mmCIF file of C-alpha atoms and ligand atoms in Angstrom:
data_model
loop_
_atom_site.group_PDB
_atom_site.id
_atom_site.type_symbol
_atom_site.label_atom_id
_atom_site.label_comp_id
_atom_site.label_asym_id
_atom_site.label_seq_id
_atom_site.Cartn_x
_atom_site.Cartn_y
_atom_site.Cartn_z
ATOM 1 C CA MET A 848 113.891 80.114 115.780
ATOM 2 C CA GLY A 849 115.303 83.121 117.654
ATOM 3 C CA SER A 850 114.202 86.719 117.557
ATOM 4 C CA ALA A 851 114.085 88.671 114.318
ATOM 5 C CA THR A 852 114.480 92.370 113.620
ATOM 6 C CA PHE A 853 112.927 94.096 110.613
ATOM 7 C CA ARG A 854 113.415 97.621 109.330
ATOM 8 C CA LEU A 855 109.967 99.008 108.762
ATOM 9 C CA VAL A 856 109.181 102.209 106.875
ATOM 10 C CA VAL A 857 105.870 103.706 107.997
ATOM 11 C CA MET A 858 104.045 106.122 105.686
ATOM 12 C CA PRO A 859 100.909 107.400 107.441
ATOM 13 C CA GLY A 860 99.864 109.830 104.668
ATOM 14 C CA ASP A 861 96.697 111.898 104.507
ATOM 15 C CA GLY A 862 93.168 111.905 105.909
ATOM 16 C CA ILE A 863 92.441 108.816 107.993
ATOM 17 C CA GLY A 864 95.842 107.327 107.039
ATOM 18 C CA PRO A 865 97.600 108.457 110.260
ATOM 19 C CA GLU A 866 94.615 107.383 112.386
ATOM 20 C CA VAL A 867 94.434 103.821 111.091
ATOM 21 C CA MET A 868 98.228 103.618 111.061
ATOM 22 C CA ASP A 869 98.386 104.419 114.784
ATOM 23 C CA ALA A 870 95.954 101.551 115.388
ATOM 24 C CA ALA A 871 97.994 99.079 113.316
ATOM 25 C CA ILE A 872 101.249 100.140 114.989
ATOM 26 C CA ALA A 873 99.629 99.574 118.386
ATOM 27 C CA VAL A 874 98.659 96.030 117.330
ATOM 28 C CA LEU A 875 102.163 95.347 115.995
ATOM 29 C CA GLY A 876 103.592 96.713 119.258
ATOM 30 C CA ALA A 877 101.529 94.170 121.180
ATOM 31 C CA ILE A 878 102.655 91.382 118.825
ATOM 32 C CA GLU A 879 106.392 92.095 118.942
ATOM 33 C CA ALA A 880 107.259 90.849 122.410
ATOM 34 C CA ARG A 881 104.897 87.877 122.164
ATOM 35 C CA HIS A 882 106.667 86.531 119.079
ATOM 36 C CA GLY A 883 110.237 87.722 119.485
ATOM 37 C CA ILE A 884 109.906 90.131 116.560
ATOM 38 C CA THR A 885 111.292 93.671 116.621
ATOM 39 C CA PHE A 886 110.346 96.387 114.155
ATOM 40 C CA GLU A 887 112.813 99.282 113.824
ATOM 41 C CA LYS A 888 110.457 101.902 112.503
ATOM 42 C CA GLU A 889 111.238 104.929 110.368
ATOM 43 C CA THR A 890 108.374 107.297 109.591
ATOM 44 C CA VAL A 891 108.352 108.813 106.106
ATOM 45 C CA GLN A 892 105.952 111.692 105.535
ATOM 46 C CA GLY A 893 104.295 112.201 102.174
ATOM 47 C CA GLY A 894 101.033 112.611 100.344
ATOM 48 C CA ALA A 895 98.712 115.290 99.056
ATOM 49 C CA GLY A 896 99.126 117.487 102.158
ATOM 50 C CA GLN A 897 102.870 117.486 101.693
ATOM 51 C CA TYR A 898 102.487 118.149 97.955
ATOM 52 C CA LYS A 899 100.393 121.237 98.731
ATOM 53 C CA GLU A 900 103.001 122.543 101.178
ATOM 54 C CA THR A 901 106.198 121.687 99.346
ATOM 55 C CA GLY A 902 105.258 120.867 95.723
ATOM 56 C CA GLU A 903 106.531 117.299 96.233
ATOM 57 C CA ALA A 904 104.276 114.423 97.381
ATOM 58 C CA MET A 905 107.236 112.223 98.316
ATOM 59 C CA THR A 906 110.888 113.171 98.495
ATOM 60 C CA GLU A 907 113.635 111.157 96.857
ATOM 61 C CA ALA A 908 114.925 110.507 100.381
ATOM 62 C CA GLY A 909 111.518 109.006 101.210
ATOM 63 C CA TYR A 910 111.622 106.667 98.206
ATOM 64 C CA ALA A 911 115.201 105.716 99.072
ATOM 65 C CA ALA A 912 114.194 104.885 102.667
ATOM 66 C CA ALA A 913 111.399 102.668 101.273
ATOM 67 C CA GLU A 914 113.861 100.855 99.050
ATOM 68 C CA ARG A 915 116.192 100.160 101.998
ATOM 69 C CA ALA A 916 113.417 98.851 104.259
ATOM 70 C CA ASP A 917 112.477 95.213 104.818
ATOM 71 C CA ALA A 918 108.803 96.200 104.431
ATOM 72 C CA ILE A 919 106.668 99.298 104.090
ATOM 73 C CA LEU A 920 103.410 100.021 105.882
ATOM 74 C CA PHE A 921 101.356 102.633 104.078
ATOM 75 C CA GLY A 922 98.223 104.428 105.337
ATOM 76 C CA ALA A 923 96.466 106.411 102.620
ATOM 77 C CA MET A 924 97.483 109.300 100.410
ATOM 78 C CA GLY A 925 95.474 111.759 98.339
ATOM 79 C CA LEU A 926 93.023 114.554 99.072
ATOM 80 C CA PRO A 927 90.213 115.998 96.953
ATOM 81 C CA ASN A 928 91.084 119.202 95.116
ATOM 82 C CA ILE A 929 94.820 118.705 95.525
ATOM 83 C CA ARG A 930 95.892 117.956 92.009
ATOM 84 C CA HIS A 931 98.789 118.335 89.633
ATOM 85 C CA PRO A 932 98.328 121.124 87.067
ATOM 86 C CA ASP A 933 97.081 118.492 84.530
ATOM 87 C CA GLY A 934 94.277 117.423 86.892
ATOM 88 C CA THR A 935 95.810 114.084 87.978
ATOM 89 C CA GLU A 936 96.402 113.248 91.662
ATOM 90 C CA PRO A 937 99.791 113.184 93.314
ATOM 91 C CA ALA A 938 99.939 109.469 94.084
ATOM 92 C CA PRO A 939 103.185 108.209 95.680
ATOM 93 C CA GLN A 940 101.490 104.847 96.210
ATOM 94 C CA LEU A 941 101.308 104.367 92.425
ATOM 95 C CA ASP A 942 104.859 105.642 91.992
ATOM 96 C CA LEU A 943 106.070 103.134 94.591
ATOM 97 C CA ARG A 944 104.468 100.306 92.609
ATOM 98 C CA PHE A 945 106.288 101.321 89.438
ATOM 99 C CA ARG A 946 109.620 102.207 91.061
ATOM 100 C CA MET A 947 109.877 99.051 93.155
ATOM 101 C CA LYS A 948 108.279 96.763 90.525
ATOM 102 C CA LEU A 949 105.417 95.719 92.817
ATOM 103 C CA TYR A 950 103.590 93.793 90.141
ATOM 104 C CA ALA A 951 101.335 91.685 92.383
ATOM 105 C CA GLY A 952 98.579 93.603 94.124
ATOM 106 C CA LEU A 953 97.267 91.048 96.619
ATOM 107 C CA ARG A 954 93.752 91.782 97.914
ATOM 108 C CA PRO A 955 92.322 89.065 100.153
ATOM 109 C CA ILE A 956 88.520 89.207 100.346
ATOM 110 C CA ARG A 957 87.294 87.262 103.358
ATOM 111 C CA ALA A 958 84.020 87.339 105.277
ATOM 112 C CA ILE A 959 84.823 88.182 108.907
ATOM 113 C CA PRO A 960 82.432 86.500 111.349
ATOM 114 C CA GLY A 961 80.009 89.049 112.800
ATOM 115 C CA VAL A 962 80.498 91.631 110.048
ATOM 116 C CA PRO A 963 77.232 92.153 108.118
ATOM 117 C CA LEU A 964 77.301 90.935 104.525
ATOM 118 C CA VAL A 965 75.344 92.445 101.659
ATOM 119 C CA LEU A 966 74.478 89.085 100.115
ATOM 120 C CA ALA A 967 71.508 87.362 101.732
ATOM 121 C CA SER A 968 72.649 83.832 100.907
ATOM 122 C CA PRO A 969 73.789 81.821 103.957
ATOM 123 C CA ARG A 970 76.817 80.859 101.852
ATOM 124 C CA ALA A 971 78.054 84.470 101.938
ATOM 125 C CA LYS A 972 79.890 83.737 105.166
ATOM 126 C CA GLU A 973 82.068 81.297 103.160
ATOM 127 C CA ILE A 974 83.485 84.111 100.993
ATOM 128 C CA ASP A 975 87.269 83.750 101.075
ATOM 129 C CA PHE A 976 89.107 84.531 97.868
ATOM 130 C CA ALA A 977 92.262 86.441 96.971
ATOM 131 C CA LEU A 978 92.367 88.825 94.063
ATOM 132 C CA VAL A 979 95.788 89.397 92.512
ATOM 133 C CA ARG A 980 95.760 92.693 90.619
ATOM 134 C CA GLU A 981 98.699 93.227 88.294
ATOM 135 C CA SER A 982 99.944 96.643 89.406
ATOM 136 C CA THR A 983 102.697 97.919 87.135
ATOM 137 C CA GLU A 984 101.303 97.738 83.602
ATOM 138 C CA GLY A 985 97.971 96.998 81.928
ATOM 139 C CA LEU A 986 95.985 100.159 81.298
ATOM 140 C CA PHE A 987 97.888 101.952 84.045
ATOM 141 C CA ALA A 988 101.066 101.706 81.908
ATOM 142 C CA SER A 989 99.588 104.760 80.243
ATOM 143 C CA ARG A 990 99.288 106.762 83.444
ATOM 144 C CA GLY A 991 100.827 110.157 82.785
ATOM 145 C CA LYS A 992 101.518 109.176 79.159
ATOM 146 C CA GLY A 993 98.095 109.511 77.549
ATOM 147 C CA VAL A 994 98.088 111.181 74.158
ATOM 148 C CA MET A 995 95.787 113.987 73.086
ATOM 149 C CA GLU A 996 94.913 114.488 69.432
ATOM 150 C CA GLY A 997 94.081 118.146 69.475
ATOM 151 C CA ASP A 998 90.758 118.514 71.199
ATOM 152 C CA ARG A 999 89.222 115.626 69.210
ATOM 153 C CA ALA A 1000 90.445 112.442 70.891
ATOM 154 C CA ALA A 1001 92.449 111.051 73.782
ATOM 155 C CA ARG A 1002 94.336 107.758 73.786
ATOM 156 C CA ASP A 1003 95.585 105.585 76.642
ATOM 157 C CA THR A 1004 97.368 102.366 75.735
ATOM 158 C CA MET A 1005 97.243 99.021 77.480
ATOM 159 C CA VAL A 1006 100.504 97.105 77.880
ATOM 160 C CA ILE A 1007 100.899 93.418 78.791
ATOM 161 C CA THR A 1008 104.459 92.044 78.901
ATOM 162 C CA ARG A 1009 105.614 88.440 78.980
ATOM 163 C CA ASP A 1010 108.044 89.090 81.833
ATOM 164 C CA VAL A 1011 105.462 90.555 84.217
ATOM 165 C CA THR A 1012 102.729 88.121 83.226
ATOM 166 C CA GLU A 1013 105.015 85.171 83.938
ATOM 167 C CA ARG A 1014 105.944 86.561 87.373
ATOM 168 C CA LEU A 1015 102.334 87.425 88.140
ATOM 169 C CA SER A 1016 101.139 83.962 87.126
ATOM 170 C CA ARG A 1017 103.825 82.245 89.259
ATOM 171 C CA PHE A 1018 102.920 84.453 92.200
ATOM 172 C CA SER A 1019 99.239 83.443 91.811
ATOM 173 C CA PHE A 1020 99.901 79.711 91.502
ATOM 174 C CA ASP A 1021 102.274 79.776 94.487
ATOM 175 C CA LEU A 1022 99.617 81.649 96.441
ATOM 176 C CA ALA A 1023 96.994 79.034 95.578
ATOM 177 C CA LYS A 1024 99.322 76.267 96.787
ATOM 178 C CA ARG A 1025 99.944 78.113 100.064
ATOM 179 C CA ARG A 1026 96.250 78.795 100.617
ATOM 180 C CA THR A 1027 95.503 75.075 100.641
ATOM 181 C CA THR A 1028 97.446 74.816 103.906
ATOM 182 C CA ARG A 1029 95.968 77.795 105.763
ATOM 183 C CA HIS A 1030 94.279 76.744 108.972
ATOM 184 C CA ARG A 1031 91.175 78.798 108.321
ATOM 185 C CA SER A 1032 90.734 77.511 104.737
ATOM 186 C CA LYS A 1033 87.154 77.685 103.571
ATOM 187 C CA GLY A 1034 85.643 76.972 100.179
ATOM 188 C CA PRO A 1035 87.301 75.524 97.076
ATOM 189 C CA ARG A 1036 91.095 75.504 97.168
ATOM 190 C CA GLY A 1037 93.910 74.951 94.702
ATOM 191 C CA THR A 1038 92.366 77.003 91.912
ATOM 192 C CA VAL A 1039 93.606 80.061 90.009
ATOM 193 C CA THR A 1040 91.208 81.865 87.699
ATOM 194 C CA LEU A 1041 92.542 84.348 85.132
ATOM 195 C CA VAL A 1042 90.047 87.171 84.648
ATOM 196 C CA ASP A 1043 90.413 88.804 81.248
ATOM 197 C CA LYS A 1044 88.775 89.878 78.019
ATOM 198 C CA SER A 1045 90.734 87.564 75.733
ATOM 199 C CA ASN A 1046 87.801 87.094 73.374
ATOM 200 C CA ALA A 1047 88.109 90.747 72.331
ATOM 201 C CA PHE A 1048 91.668 92.003 72.762
ATOM 202 C CA LEU A 1049 95.060 90.839 71.568
ATOM 203 C CA SER A 1050 96.731 91.940 74.792
ATOM 204 C CA PHE A 1051 94.448 89.712 76.877
ATOM 205 C CA ALA A 1052 94.833 86.787 74.481
ATOM 206 C CA PHE A 1053 98.613 87.131 75.001
ATOM 207 C CA MET A 1054 98.143 87.273 78.782
ATOM 208 C CA ARG A 1055 95.986 84.151 78.664
ATOM 209 C CA LYS A 1056 98.534 82.245 76.555
ATOM 210 C CA ILE A 1057 101.332 83.002 79.024
ATOM 211 C CA PHE A 1058 99.122 82.213 82.053
ATOM 212 C CA PHE A 1059 98.443 78.706 80.729
ATOM 213 C CA GLU A 1060 102.121 78.204 79.842
ATOM 214 C CA ILE A 1061 102.982 78.839 83.498
ATOM 215 C CA ALA A 1062 100.015 76.746 84.647
ATOM 216 C CA ALA A 1063 101.645 73.719 83.013
ATOM 217 C CA HIS A 1064 104.353 73.907 85.698
ATOM 218 C CA TYR A 1065 101.741 73.640 88.461
ATOM 219 C CA PRO A 1066 99.951 70.340 87.781
ATOM 220 C CA ASP A 1067 98.427 70.270 91.262
ATOM 221 C CA VAL A 1068 96.706 73.645 90.811
ATOM 222 C CA ASP A 1069 93.570 73.965 88.692
ATOM 223 C CA ALA A 1070 93.988 76.825 86.149
ATOM 224 C CA ARG A 1071 90.855 78.416 84.736
ATOM 225 C CA GLN A 1072 89.819 81.484 82.757
ATOM 226 C CA HIS A 1073 86.787 83.736 83.178
ATOM 227 C CA SER A 1074 85.728 86.818 81.185
ATOM 228 C CA VAL A 1075 85.683 89.953 83.276
ATOM 229 C CA ASP A 1076 82.040 90.723 82.558
ATOM 230 C CA ALA A 1077 80.988 87.207 83.615
ATOM 231 C CA MET A 1078 83.195 87.550 86.713
ATOM 232 C CA ALA A 1079 81.421 90.782 87.731
ATOM 233 C CA LEU A 1080 78.171 88.815 87.610
ATOM 234 C CA ASP A 1081 79.552 85.747 89.392
ATOM 235 C CA LEU A 1082 81.202 87.750 92.165
ATOM 236 C CA VAL A 1083 77.707 88.855 93.094
ATOM 237 C CA ARG A 1084 75.999 85.512 92.375
ATOM 238 C CA ARG A 1085 78.485 82.991 93.818
ATOM 239 C CA PRO A 1086 81.671 84.606 95.198
ATOM 240 C CA TRP A 1087 82.186 81.645 97.564
ATOM 241 C CA ASP A 1088 83.138 79.489 94.562
ATOM 242 C CA PHE A 1089 86.456 81.279 93.947
ATOM 243 C CA ASP A 1090 89.944 80.880 95.379
ATOM 244 C CA VAL A 1091 92.674 82.929 93.641
ATOM 245 C CA LEU A 1092 91.709 85.379 90.911
ATOM 246 C CA VAL A 1093 94.401 87.069 88.815
ATOM 247 C CA THR A 1094 93.810 89.966 86.507
ATOM 248 C CA GLU A 1095 95.074 93.047 84.678
ATOM 249 C CA ASN A 1096 95.575 96.302 86.573
ATOM 250 C CA MET A 1097 92.369 98.184 85.690
ATOM 251 C CA PHE A 1098 90.092 95.167 85.975
ATOM 252 C CA GLY A 1099 91.682 94.410 89.337
ATOM 253 C CA ASP A 1100 91.163 97.975 90.498
ATOM 254 C CA ILE A 1101 87.429 97.658 89.839
ATOM 255 C CA LEU A 1102 86.871 94.082 90.999
ATOM 256 C CA SER A 1103 88.756 94.550 94.256
ATOM 257 C CA ASP A 1104 86.365 97.337 95.304
ATOM 258 C CA LEU A 1105 83.474 95.054 94.371
ATOM 259 C CA GLY A 1106 85.069 92.371 96.528
ATOM 260 C CA ALA A 1107 85.460 94.781 99.472
ATOM 261 C CA GLY A 1108 81.775 95.608 99.140
ATOM 262 C CA LEU A 1109 80.938 91.902 99.523
ATOM 263 C CA VAL A 1110 82.595 91.637 102.936
ATOM 264 C CA GLY A 1111 81.612 94.792 104.767
ATOM 265 C CA GLY A 1112 83.204 97.600 102.796
ATOM 266 C CA MET A 1113 86.552 99.328 102.407
ATOM 267 C CA GLY A 1114 87.208 99.336 106.144
ATOM 268 C CA PHE A 1115 87.665 95.538 106.008
ATOM 269 C CA ALA A 1116 89.805 95.209 102.842
ATOM 270 C CA PRO A 1117 93.582 94.852 103.305
ATOM 271 C CA SER A 1118 96.161 94.744 100.536
ATOM 272 C CA GLY A 1119 99.790 94.099 99.755
ATOM 273 C CA ASP A 1120 101.669 95.438 96.749
ATOM 274 C CA ILE A 1121 104.349 92.830 96.291
ATOM 275 C CA GLY A 1122 107.341 92.438 93.993
ATOM 276 C CA ASP A 1123 110.342 90.147 93.975
ATOM 277 C CA GLU A 1124 112.280 92.408 96.391
ATOM 278 C CA HIS A 1125 109.834 94.734 98.125
ATOM 279 C CA GLY A 1126 106.364 94.796 99.691
ATOM 280 C CA VAL A 1127 104.085 97.755 100.517
ATOM 281 C CA PHE A 1128 101.127 96.933 102.732
ATOM 282 C CA GLN A 1129 98.128 99.260 102.877
ATOM 283 C CA PRO A 1130 94.369 99.251 103.255
ATOM 284 C CA CYS A 1131 92.407 99.195 99.966
ATOM 285 C CA HIS A 1132 90.612 102.363 101.032
ATOM 286 C CA GLY A 1133 91.736 105.908 100.380
ATOM 287 C CA SER A 1134 92.170 108.800 102.776
ATOM 288 C CA ALA A 1135 88.389 109.105 103.371
ATOM 289 C CA PRO A 1136 88.488 112.875 104.023
ATOM 290 C CA ASP A 1137 84.741 112.824 104.851
ATOM 291 C CA ILE A 1138 85.455 111.033 108.141
ATOM 292 C CA ALA A 1139 89.063 112.132 108.827
ATOM 293 C CA GLY A 1140 89.899 113.616 112.219
ATOM 294 C CA LYS A 1141 86.779 112.230 113.897
ATOM 295 C CA GLY A 1142 88.317 109.052 115.301
ATOM 296 C CA ILE A 1143 85.644 106.900 113.642
ATOM 297 C CA ALA A 1144 87.604 105.244 110.804
ATOM 298 C CA ASN A 1145 87.615 101.467 110.893
ATOM 299 C CA PRO A 1146 91.287 100.368 111.297
ATOM 300 C CA VAL A 1147 90.653 96.706 110.407
ATOM 301 C CA ALA A 1148 91.835 97.025 106.792
ATOM 302 C CA MET A 1149 95.090 98.586 108.008
ATOM 303 C CA ILE A 1150 95.512 96.042 110.832
ATOM 304 C CA LEU A 1151 94.927 93.129 108.430
ATOM 305 C CA SER A 1152 97.424 94.711 106.012
ATOM 306 C CA ALA A 1153 99.994 94.563 108.820
ATOM 307 C CA ALA A 1154 99.111 90.860 109.205
ATOM 308 C CA LEU A 1155 99.615 90.397 105.469
ATOM 309 C CA MET A 1156 103.024 92.034 105.851
ATOM 310 C CA LEU A 1157 103.976 89.566 108.589
ATOM 311 C CA ASP A 1158 102.850 86.662 106.422
ATOM 312 C CA TRP A 1159 104.993 87.966 103.560
ATOM 313 C CA LEU A 1160 107.984 88.443 105.860
ATOM 314 C CA ALA A 1161 107.438 84.860 107.057
ATOM 315 C CA GLN A 1162 107.808 83.562 103.513
ATOM 316 C CA ARG A 1163 110.786 85.752 102.689
ATOM 317 C CA THR A 1164 112.732 84.907 105.811
ATOM 318 C CA ALA A 1165 111.346 81.414 106.455
ATOM 319 C CA ASN A 1166 110.481 82.655 109.927
ATOM 320 C CA PRO A 1167 107.503 80.720 111.323
ATOM 321 C CA ARG A 1168 107.065 83.207 114.180
ATOM 322 C CA CYS A 1169 106.058 85.902 111.668
ATOM 323 C CA ALA A 1170 103.488 83.508 110.219
ATOM 324 C CA GLU A 1171 102.134 82.737 113.690
ATOM 325 C CA ALA A 1172 101.934 86.467 114.464
ATOM 326 C CA ALA A 1173 100.022 87.083 111.220
ATOM 327 C CA GLU A 1174 97.483 84.359 112.049
ATOM 328 C CA GLU A 1175 97.158 85.633 115.583
ATOM 329 C CA ILE A 1176 96.193 89.103 114.335
ATOM 330 C CA GLU A 1177 93.615 87.668 111.916
ATOM 331 C CA ASP A 1178 92.170 85.492 114.639
ATOM 332 C CA ALA A 1179 91.969 88.427 117.035
ATOM 333 C CA VAL A 1180 90.124 90.548 114.470
ATOM 334 C CA ASP A 1181 87.669 87.671 113.881
ATOM 335 C CA ALA A 1182 87.154 87.164 117.596
ATOM 336 C CA ALA A 1183 86.560 90.889 118.237
ATOM 337 C CA PHE A 1184 83.772 91.089 115.665
ATOM 338 C CA ALA A 1185 82.361 87.595 116.084
ATOM 339 C CA SER A 1186 81.552 88.240 119.737
ATOM 340 C CA GLY A 1187 79.334 91.174 118.680
ATOM 341 C CA SER A 1188 80.901 93.264 121.439
ATOM 342 C CA ILE A 1189 82.638 95.494 118.916
ATOM 343 C CA ARG A 1190 80.993 97.261 115.978
ATOM 344 C CA SER A 1191 82.782 99.906 113.968
ATOM 345 C CA TYR A 1192 80.948 102.979 112.639
ATOM 346 C CA ASP A 1193 81.004 101.810 109.011
ATOM 347 C CA ILE A 1194 78.789 98.851 109.920
ATOM 348 C CA GLY A 1195 76.415 100.923 111.996
ATOM 349 C CA GLY A 1196 78.188 100.621 115.364
ATOM 350 C CA GLN A 1197 79.666 103.161 117.731
ATOM 351 C CA ASP A 1198 83.182 101.872 118.201
ATOM 352 C CA GLY A 1199 85.830 104.253 116.932
ATOM 353 C CA THR A 1200 89.328 103.600 115.636
ATOM 354 C CA GLN A 1201 90.973 103.242 119.043
ATOM 355 C CA ALA A 1202 88.186 101.080 120.483
ATOM 356 C CA VAL A 1203 88.500 98.619 117.593
ATOM 357 C CA ALA A 1204 92.295 98.481 117.968
ATOM 358 C CA LYS A 1205 91.962 97.907 121.718
ATOM 359 C CA ALA A 1206 89.462 95.093 121.175
ATOM 360 C CA VAL A 1207 91.840 93.401 118.727
ATOM 361 C CA ILE A 1208 94.833 93.796 121.059
ATOM 362 C CA GLU A 1209 92.866 92.331 123.963
ATOM 363 C CA ARG A 1210 92.138 89.210 121.931
ATOM 364 C CA LEU A 1211 95.687 88.566 120.661
ATOM 365 C CA GLY A 1212 96.689 85.093 121.711
ATOM 366 C CA VAL A 1213 93.412 84.652 123.583
ATOM 367 C CA ALA A 1214 91.598 83.981 120.326
ATOM 368 C CA THR A 1215 93.971 81.227 119.276
ATOM 369 C CA GLY A 1216 94.629 79.978 122.768
ATOM 370 C CA ALA A 1217 98.314 80.667 122.119
HETATM 371 P P1 LIG B 1030 90.699 106.642 96.593
HETATM 372 O O1 LIG B 1030 90.358 107.334 95.324
HETATM 373 O O2 LIG B 1030 91.958 107.139 97.232
HETATM 374 O O3 LIG B 1030 90.605 105.155 96.564
HETATM 375 P P2 LIG B 1030 88.042 107.272 97.466
HETATM 376 O O4 LIG B 1030 87.737 108.694 97.679
HETATM 377 O O5 LIG B 1030 87.563 106.574 96.253
HETATM 378 O O6 LIG B 1030 89.588 107.081 97.647
HETATM 379 P P3 LIG B 1030 87.863 106.168 100.097
HETATM 380 O O7 LIG B 1030 88.755 107.195 100.661
HETATM 381 O O8 LIG B 1030 88.317 104.778 100.154
HETATM 382 O O9 LIG B 1030 87.481 106.442 98.622
HETATM 383 O O10 LIG B 1030 86.438 106.316 100.771
HETATM 384 C C1 LIG B 1030 85.261 105.824 100.160
HETATM 385 C C2 LIG B 1030 84.161 105.799 101.194
HETATM 386 O O11 LIG B 1030 84.413 104.748 102.124
HETATM 387 C C3 LIG B 1030 84.044 107.086 101.994
HETATM 388 O O12 LIG B 1030 82.700 107.398 102.240
HETATM 389 C C4 LIG B 1030 84.746 106.765 103.272
HETATM 390 O O13 LIG B 1030 84.266 107.468 104.371
HETATM 391 C C5 LIG B 1030 84.514 105.273 103.430
HETATM 392 N N1 LIG B 1030 85.666 104.634 104.079
HETATM 393 C C6 LIG B 1030 86.844 104.387 103.523
HETATM 394 N N2 LIG B 1030 87.682 103.818 104.377
HETATM 395 C C7 LIG B 1030 87.009 103.723 105.558
HETATM 396 C C8 LIG B 1030 87.372 103.212 106.849
HETATM 397 N N3 LIG B 1030 88.565 102.716 107.113
HETATM 398 N N4 LIG B 1030 86.403 103.276 107.812
HETATM 399 C C9 LIG B 1030 85.215 103.758 107.559
HETATM 400 N N5 LIG B 1030 84.818 104.230 106.361
HETATM 401 C C10 LIG B 1030 85.712 104.235 105.367
#
């Protein structure tokens, strides 16, 4: 297949966002020529800093640019003490999810060779699951719409719809099928586990019913169900036993941070917020103001998010070169850490943002022998 050009909107954001974004853009720059891919980049500013200056965290022109793009790379937005008058955070990343119907929050959790793991079991290095967090409804449907009853009570309402649950379930089963063919596949494959609380709540019982209706169309994928409390326990006891997990928005918010903690922390956790038409790719971490401006942020989560973007573009455009580029980035990250020659600050090393990016770039292609 010939060369491909993609329009990329880049939103660096606040805190360490611009630092890790520079690193990811450098890696993509090194990938472009090697794989005949060109990114036409448009930078869109936004975030808490911009909200403080202008009263608007993201302009309508910024959202419109995102909607026109083939993909969006997002750093991090939000800063402590910069809040709306009601105390909530300006959060364009959440608004993007709702506006562009990015219902599937994909958070791959994978042990990277050489990165220290909190679990002592030798099996911890087999951890390789993908959490799919529903990202447009659930408890977050109530965001900005909570109801106060005088000063006596506050109510937020959970919403589960058939339409989104069907799409989310299909996304998760398709993902499980694709994961069976990945070259680095470890652990059990071909399984999707719904994580819910269907023994207690009507909304989750409804979600479960729809999940198993969709499962019937995927006879080659094993569909299971797990209660969220049991999953919290099992993600600490035996996380290597899981493949694709799918869950409601709030549960996914919590479990994905737990997952990041299993594989080295937020600096190693990429994500993609994906809908039927758009994809926003960003690290799971926030703007980390405590380390911003020091050049010590770990860019791996952002770099792996760029790889996730390439993988998504590969599926959308049936372009195998994007898929190869995505794998090459993952392999280069693995090789950089596996050799022990690179250790980022968050795992006790002394390699800053640029040093990690450079180590990854040096191993592109070399790692795979491409
Ligand atoms: P948010 O609410 O936006 O998710 P947060 O304040 O809960 O953000 P983060 O900004 O993700 O959390 O930071 C949590 C902790 O993890 C901080 O101590 C931060 O320094 C650390 N951290 C986050 N990302 C990185 C990174 N890329 N490299 C190193 N440390 C990081």
